[in-house]
Amino acid sequence: MGEQIGQCPWRPARPDLAAMVVPLGRALMAAEQPVLDAHGLTMWAYSVLLYLDETPIRTQAALAEAIRADKTRIIGSARA
């Protein structure tokens, strides 16, 4: 059915997009790590701070709901 000889029918003829994006994501995370380390932050804490910078929220419970996180996890991020 239009398949070339030696080509597996279950294997795509071109690279999988997700397989190509994963190394890019890892490279970006590695590039960001020295900046996070210099400021004593984890990526999670940075994400929380970034959200708060864009959208001020008054309570930890509201923040947890907004970012779909466990509210007990945010307390540790705020202290970091």
PDB file of C-alpha atoms in Angstrom:
ATOM      1  CA  MET A   1       0.000   0.000   0.000  1.00  0.00           C
ATOM      2  CA  GLY A   2       2.466   2.633  -1.105  1.00  0.00           C
ATOM      3  CA  GLU A   3       5.107   1.502   1.402  1.00  0.00           C
ATOM      4  CA  GLN A   4       8.705   1.378   0.374  1.00  0.00           C
ATOM      5  CA  ILE A   5      10.623  -1.865   0.711  1.00  0.00           C
ATOM      6  CA  GLY A   6      12.317  -2.084   4.093  1.00  0.00           C
ATOM      7  CA  GLN A   7      10.099   0.529   5.709  1.00  0.00           C
ATOM      8  CA  CYS A   8       8.155  -0.604   8.766  1.00  0.00           C
ATOM      9  CA  PRO A   9       4.437   0.222   8.561  1.00  0.00           C
ATOM     10  CA  TRP A  10       4.297   1.154  12.265  1.00  0.00           C
ATOM     11  CA  ARG A  11       7.325   3.429  12.194  1.00  0.00           C
ATOM     12  CA  PRO A  12       6.901   6.965  10.824  1.00  0.00           C
ATOM     13  CA  ALA A  13       8.998   7.991   7.838  1.00  0.00           C
ATOM     14  CA  ARG A  14       9.994  11.211   9.587  1.00  0.00           C
ATOM     15  CA  PRO A  15      11.206  11.942  13.136  1.00  0.00           C
ATOM     16  CA  ASP A  16       8.571  12.161  15.850  1.00  0.00           C
ATOM     17  CA  LEU A  17       7.981  15.767  16.920  1.00  0.00           C
ATOM     18  CA  ALA A  18       7.979  14.897  20.627  1.00  0.00           C
ATOM     19  CA  ALA A  19      11.288  13.061  20.237  1.00  0.00           C
ATOM     20  CA  MET A  20      12.779  16.175  18.655  1.00  0.00           C
ATOM     21  CA  VAL A  21      11.414  18.578  21.295  1.00  0.00           C
ATOM     22  CA  VAL A  22      12.647  16.673  24.370  1.00  0.00           C
ATOM     23  CA  PRO A  23      16.356  17.416  23.754  1.00  0.00           C
ATOM     24  CA  LEU A  24      15.494  21.080  23.200  1.00  0.00           C
ATOM     25  CA  GLY A  25      13.625  21.220  26.510  1.00  0.00           C
ATOM     26  CA  ARG A  26      16.537  19.582  28.317  1.00  0.00           C
ATOM     27  CA  ALA A  27      18.988  22.046  26.764  1.00  0.00           C
ATOM     28  CA  LEU A  28      16.852  25.007  27.833  1.00  0.00           C
ATOM     29  CA  MET A  29      16.566  23.672  31.373  1.00  0.00           C
ATOM     30  CA  ALA A  30      20.336  23.166  31.536  1.00  0.00           C
ATOM     31  CA  ALA A  31      20.892  26.742  30.325  1.00  0.00           C
ATOM     32  CA  GLU A  32      18.531  28.120  32.998  1.00  0.00           C
ATOM     33  CA  GLN A  33      19.988  26.110  35.882  1.00  0.00           C
ATOM     34  CA  PRO A  34      23.041  28.349  36.572  1.00  0.00           C
ATOM     35  CA  VAL A  35      20.741  31.386  36.867  1.00  0.00           C
ATOM     36  CA  LEU A  36      18.420  29.549  39.253  1.00  0.00           C
ATOM     37  CA  ASP A  37      21.395  28.321  41.308  1.00  0.00           C
ATOM     38  CA  ALA A  38      22.837  31.842  41.513  1.00  0.00           C
ATOM     39  CA  HIS A  39      19.589  33.040  43.097  1.00  0.00           C
ATOM     40  CA  GLY A  40      18.960  29.974  45.247  1.00  0.00           C
ATOM     41  CA  LEU A  41      15.767  29.034  43.412  1.00  0.00           C
ATOM     42  CA  THR A  42      14.308  25.845  42.056  1.00  0.00           C
ATOM     43  CA  MET A  43      12.443  25.844  38.766  1.00  0.00           C
ATOM     44  CA  TRP A  44       9.243  25.267  40.735  1.00  0.00           C
ATOM     45  CA  ALA A  45       9.870  28.349  42.937  1.00  0.00           C
ATOM     46  CA  TYR A  46      10.713  30.419  39.870  1.00  0.00           C
ATOM     47  CA  SER A  47       7.485  29.326  38.194  1.00  0.00           C
ATOM     48  CA  VAL A  48       5.473  30.370  41.244  1.00  0.00           C
ATOM     49  CA  LEU A  49       7.217  33.756  41.387  1.00  0.00           C
ATOM     50  CA  LEU A  50       6.734  34.300  37.666  1.00  0.00           C
ATOM     51  CA  TYR A  51       3.019  33.627  37.977  1.00  0.00           C
ATOM     52  CA  LEU A  52       2.747  36.009  40.933  1.00  0.00           C
ATOM     53  CA  ASP A  53       4.563  38.718  38.968  1.00  0.00           C
ATOM     54  CA  GLU A  54       2.061  38.407  36.121  1.00  0.00           C
ATOM     55  CA  THR A  55      -1.067  37.887  38.244  1.00  0.00           C
ATOM     56  CA  PRO A  56      -1.067  39.123  41.849  1.00  0.00           C
ATOM     57  CA  ILE A  57      -2.975  36.766  44.143  1.00  0.00           C
ATOM     58  CA  ARG A  58      -3.726  37.375  47.810  1.00  0.00           C
ATOM     59  CA  THR A  59      -3.730  33.875  49.309  1.00  0.00           C
ATOM     60  CA  GLN A  60      -1.723  30.693  48.928  1.00  0.00           C
ATOM     61  CA  ALA A  61      -4.943  28.732  48.436  1.00  0.00           C
ATOM     62  CA  ALA A  62      -5.941  30.977  45.515  1.00  0.00           C
ATOM     63  CA  LEU A  63      -2.460  30.670  44.027  1.00  0.00           C
ATOM     64  CA  ALA A  64      -2.537  26.892  44.358  1.00  0.00           C
ATOM     65  CA  GLU A  65      -5.882  26.784  42.612  1.00  0.00           C
ATOM     66  CA  ALA A  66      -4.702  29.117  39.840  1.00  0.00           C
ATOM     67  CA  ILE A  67      -1.600  27.073  39.032  1.00  0.00           C
ATOM     68  CA  ARG A  68      -3.303  23.743  39.784  1.00  0.00           C
ATOM     69  CA  ALA A  69      -0.874  22.796  42.540  1.00  0.00           C
ATOM     70  CA  ASP A  70      -1.053  21.368  46.031  1.00  0.00           C
ATOM     71  CA  LYS A  71      -1.229  24.340  48.395  1.00  0.00           C
ATOM     72  CA  THR A  72       1.203  22.682  50.819  1.00  0.00           C
ATOM     73  CA  ARG A  73       3.855  22.708  48.103  1.00  0.00           C
ATOM     74  CA  ILE A  74       3.667  26.478  47.612  1.00  0.00           C
ATOM     75  CA  ILE A  75       4.655  27.264  51.210  1.00  0.00           C
ATOM     76  CA  GLY A  76       8.089  25.692  50.667  1.00  0.00           C
ATOM     77  CA  SER A  77       8.511  27.630  47.423  1.00  0.00           C
ATOM     78  CA  ALA A  78       7.705  30.931  49.094  1.00  0.00           C
ATOM     79  CA  ARG A  79      10.393  30.325  51.716  1.00  0.00           C
ATOM     80  CA  ALA A  80      13.050  29.375  49.157  1.00  0.00           C
TER      81      ALA A  80
END
